[in-house]
């Protein structure tokens, strides 16, 4: 299974709230833990799109995201017995992705805050409306990359995944006021670094 994920059949449809509601995860995971490979493939297909977005947010580059996506799925397959029963699988997959990336980056130094191409692999000049917009995008990426990884994660859940603060609190284990405070401070930092507005959180 490769990224970016594609849609097209019933198994690609996510649960209504895949980050906080188990949906079909419980029964499929139980079958997978008994050795049912088809059930595990269904779990992966249910959650591969948000997992791909997580990998993109972590690495900020399509090629690196693809590697992380594949490594996360391989690790999850090996460690399927440790997946939380009766709870959503997606937060567990995302945690694995974050742990794998942190482990890979140890000793390598920080990755570039802005890549040679856009995160999706397109050249910076392609599709741009002008140099001003390119610079704004680069500033935003640079500022995001300078945030602590935990704050990047909170912003990803809020802005990319569009989760309410209560769901983010449930996923991260942080109190709702703490979630709101950290996201607000992260947004203030981004605004300060970029001079841009509009990160509606």
Short mmCIF file of C-alpha atoms in Angstrom, two decimals:
data_model
loop_
_atom_site.label_atom_id
_atom_site.label_comp_id
_atom_site.label_asym_id
_atom_site.label_seq_id
_atom_site.Cartn_x
_atom_site.Cartn_y
_atom_site.Cartn_z
CA UNK A 1 0.00 0.00 0.00
CA UNK A 2 1.51 3.29 -1.05
CA UNK A 3 0.78 6.96 -0.50
CA UNK A 4 -0.75 9.25 -1.19
CA UNK A 5 -3.84 7.13 -0.54
CA UNK A 6 -6.57 6.91 -3.10
CA UNK A 7 -10.30 6.56 -2.64
CA UNK A 8 -12.60 4.33 -4.52
CA UNK A 9 -14.23 1.51 -2.60
CA UNK A 10 -16.12 0.94 0.60
CA UNK A 11 -13.06 -0.07 2.56
CA UNK A 12 -11.58 3.41 1.99
CA UNK A 13 -14.45 5.11 3.83
CA UNK A 14 -13.32 6.30 7.28
CA UNK A 15 -15.33 5.95 10.45
CA UNK A 16 -17.39 9.07 11.25
CA UNK A 17 -14.76 10.27 13.78
CA UNK A 18 -11.74 8.02 13.18
CA UNK A 19 -9.53 9.89 15.65
CA UNK A 20 -11.86 9.40 18.61
CA UNK A 21 -14.38 6.68 17.74
CA UNK A 22 -13.33 3.04 17.17
CA UNK A 23 -15.95 2.39 14.51
CA UNK A 24 -15.01 -0.91 12.85
CA UNK A 25 -11.53 -0.85 14.39
CA UNK A 26 -12.35 -3.09 17.35
CA UNK A 27 -13.67 -6.05 15.38
CA UNK A 28 -11.15 -5.72 12.57
CA UNK A 29 -8.22 -5.37 14.96
CA UNK A 30 -9.34 -8.38 16.98
CA UNK A 31 -9.42 -10.43 13.78
CA UNK A 32 -6.03 -9.07 12.70
CA UNK A 33 -4.53 -9.99 16.06
CA UNK A 34 -5.78 -13.54 15.46
CA UNK A 35 -3.82 -13.59 12.21
CA UNK A 36 -6.42 -12.37 9.72
CA UNK A 37 -4.34 -10.40 7.20
CA UNK A 38 -7.42 -9.27 5.26
CA UNK A 39 -8.81 -7.64 8.40
CA UNK A 40 -5.56 -5.78 8.98
CA UNK A 41 -5.52 -4.54 5.38
CA UNK A 42 -9.03 -3.19 5.95
CA UNK A 43 -7.82 -1.32 9.05
CA UNK A 44 -5.00 0.22 7.04
CA UNK A 45 -7.32 1.22 4.21
CA UNK A 46 -9.73 2.83 6.64
CA UNK A 47 -7.02 5.10 8.04
CA UNK A 48 -4.39 5.51 5.36
CA UNK A 49 -5.54 8.94 4.18
CA UNK A 50 -5.25 10.70 7.58
CA UNK A 51 -2.06 8.74 8.28
CA UNK A 52 -0.62 10.05 5.02
CA UNK A 53 -1.51 13.59 6.05
CA UNK A 54 0.24 13.01 9.38
CA UNK A 55 3.37 11.82 7.60
CA UNK A 56 3.28 14.87 5.33
CA UNK A 57 2.89 17.19 8.32
CA UNK A 58 5.81 15.53 10.10
CA UNK A 59 8.26 15.50 7.19
CA UNK A 60 6.93 18.37 5.05
CA UNK A 61 8.20 16.63 1.91
CA UNK A 62 6.37 14.09 -0.26
CA UNK A 63 9.31 11.72 -0.74
CA UNK A 64 10.13 11.61 2.97
CA UNK A 65 6.45 11.25 3.81
CA UNK A 66 6.22 8.21 1.54
CA UNK A 67 9.15 6.55 3.32
CA UNK A 68 7.70 7.33 6.74
CA UNK A 69 4.24 6.15 5.66
CA UNK A 70 5.64 2.79 4.53
CA UNK A 71 7.83 2.38 7.62
CA UNK A 72 4.89 3.15 9.87
CA UNK A 73 2.69 0.55 8.19
CA UNK A 74 5.47 -2.04 8.32
CA UNK A 75 6.08 -1.36 12.02
CA UNK A 76 2.36 -1.40 12.80
CA UNK A 77 2.01 -4.75 11.04
CA UNK A 78 4.85 -6.22 13.12
CA UNK A 79 3.46 -4.72 16.32
CA UNK A 80 -0.24 -5.27 15.68
CA UNK A 81 -0.55 -7.27 18.91
CA UNK A 82 0.30 -4.13 20.88
CA UNK A 83 -2.39 -1.99 19.24
CA UNK A 84 -4.96 -0.74 21.78
CA UNK A 85 -8.06 -2.91 21.87
CA UNK A 86 -11.44 -1.21 21.91
CA UNK A 87 -9.96 2.18 21.01
CA UNK A 88 -9.38 3.98 17.70
CA UNK A 89 -6.36 2.67 15.82
CA UNK A 90 -5.55 5.95 14.07
CA UNK A 91 -3.97 7.73 17.08
CA UNK A 92 -1.79 4.66 17.64
CA UNK A 93 -0.64 4.71 13.99
CA UNK A 94 0.11 8.43 14.24
CA UNK A 95 2.11 7.90 17.43
CA UNK A 96 4.17 5.22 15.70
CA UNK A 97 4.86 7.60 12.81
CA UNK A 98 6.04 10.32 15.18
CA UNK A 99 8.25 7.89 17.11
CA UNK A 100 9.76 6.42 13.95
CA UNK A 101 10.56 9.84 12.53
CA UNK A 102 12.08 11.05 15.80
CA UNK A 103 14.26 7.94 15.93
CA UNK A 104 15.37 8.35 12.31
CA UNK A 105 16.26 12.01 12.84
CA UNK A 106 18.46 11.44 15.90
CA UNK A 107 22.03 12.29 15.01
CA UNK A 108 21.06 13.64 11.59
CA UNK A 109 20.48 17.21 12.64
CA UNK A 110 17.40 19.18 11.72
CA UNK A 111 15.89 18.64 8.30
CA UNK A 112 15.66 21.76 6.12
CA UNK A 113 12.75 23.93 7.15
CA UNK A 114 11.92 24.57 3.48
CA UNK A 115 12.61 21.97 0.81
CA UNK A 116 13.84 22.44 -2.74
CA UNK A 117 10.24 21.84 -3.85
CA UNK A 118 6.83 22.36 -2.32
CA UNK A 119 5.81 19.68 0.20
CA UNK A 120 3.70 18.00 -2.51
CA UNK A 121 6.73 17.78 -4.80
CA UNK A 122 5.75 20.56 -7.21
CA UNK A 123 8.33 23.20 -8.16
CA UNK A 124 8.00 26.41 -6.20
CA UNK A 125 7.23 28.38 -9.36
CA UNK A 126 4.49 26.03 -10.62
CA UNK A 127 0.98 27.23 -9.91
CA UNK A 128 2.18 30.23 -7.95
CA UNK A 129 0.44 33.56 -8.41
CA UNK A 130 3.70 35.46 -7.99
CA UNK A 131 6.87 35.73 -5.97
CA UNK A 132 4.97 37.28 -3.05
CA UNK A 133 2.84 34.16 -2.60
CA UNK A 134 5.86 31.88 -2.85
CA UNK A 135 7.65 33.81 -0.12
CA UNK A 136 4.56 33.69 2.10
CA UNK A 137 4.35 29.93 1.71
CA UNK A 138 8.05 29.51 2.46
CA UNK A 139 7.78 31.73 5.53
CA UNK A 140 4.86 29.68 6.85
CA UNK A 141 6.72 26.39 6.31
CA UNK A 142 9.86 27.78 7.93
CA UNK A 143 7.96 29.02 10.97
CA UNK A 144 6.04 25.74 11.34
CA UNK A 145 9.31 23.77 11.18
CA UNK A 146 10.77 25.81 14.04
CA UNK A 147 7.94 24.90 16.41
CA UNK A 148 8.44 22.13 18.95
CA UNK A 149 7.28 18.82 17.48
CA UNK A 150 4.48 18.57 20.06
CA UNK A 151 3.15 21.96 19.00
CA UNK A 152 3.40 20.94 15.34
CA UNK A 153 1.31 17.91 16.26
CA UNK A 154 -1.34 19.99 18.02
CA UNK A 155 -1.58 22.35 15.04
CA UNK A 156 -1.82 19.40 12.66
CA UNK A 157 -4.74 17.96 14.60
CA UNK A 158 -6.47 21.33 14.75
CA UNK A 159 -5.76 22.86 11.34
CA UNK A 160 -5.16 19.86 9.06
CA UNK A 161 -7.47 17.32 10.69
CA UNK A 162 -9.92 20.04 11.84
CA UNK A 163 -10.57 18.41 15.20
CA UNK A 164 -12.32 20.22 18.08
CA UNK A 165 -10.25 20.98 21.15
CA UNK A 166 -12.04 18.28 23.13
CA UNK A 167 -11.01 15.61 20.62
CA UNK A 168 -7.42 16.85 20.59
CA UNK A 169 -7.40 16.67 24.38
CA UNK A 170 -8.70 13.10 24.22
CA UNK A 171 -6.01 12.08 21.71
CA UNK A 172 -3.08 13.78 23.41
CA UNK A 173 -4.06 13.33 27.05
CA UNK A 174 -3.71 17.07 27.67
CA UNK A 175 -6.44 19.08 29.43
CA UNK A 176 -8.58 21.14 27.07
CA UNK A 177 -7.36 24.49 28.49
CA UNK A 178 -3.76 23.37 27.93
CA UNK A 179 -4.54 22.33 24.36
CA UNK A 180 -6.17 25.68 23.65
CA UNK A 181 -3.30 27.61 25.24
CA UNK A 182 -0.56 25.79 23.35
CA UNK A 183 -2.34 26.10 20.02
CA UNK A 184 -2.94 29.80 20.62
CA UNK A 185 0.73 30.37 21.47
CA UNK A 186 1.84 28.37 18.43
CA UNK A 187 -0.41 30.45 16.18
CA UNK A 188 0.92 33.66 17.71
CA UNK A 189 4.44 32.48 16.98
CA UNK A 190 3.56 31.68 13.37
CA UNK A 191 1.88 35.05 12.94
CA UNK A 192 4.92 36.78 14.43
CA UNK A 193 7.35 34.86 12.21
CA UNK A 194 5.39 35.23 9.00
CA UNK A 195 3.37 38.38 9.37
CA UNK A 196 0.50 36.34 7.93
CA UNK A 197 -3.00 35.86 9.24
CA UNK A 198 -5.66 33.30 8.53
CA UNK A 199 -4.57 30.11 10.30
CA UNK A 200 -8.11 29.65 11.59
CA UNK A 201 -7.94 27.33 14.58
#
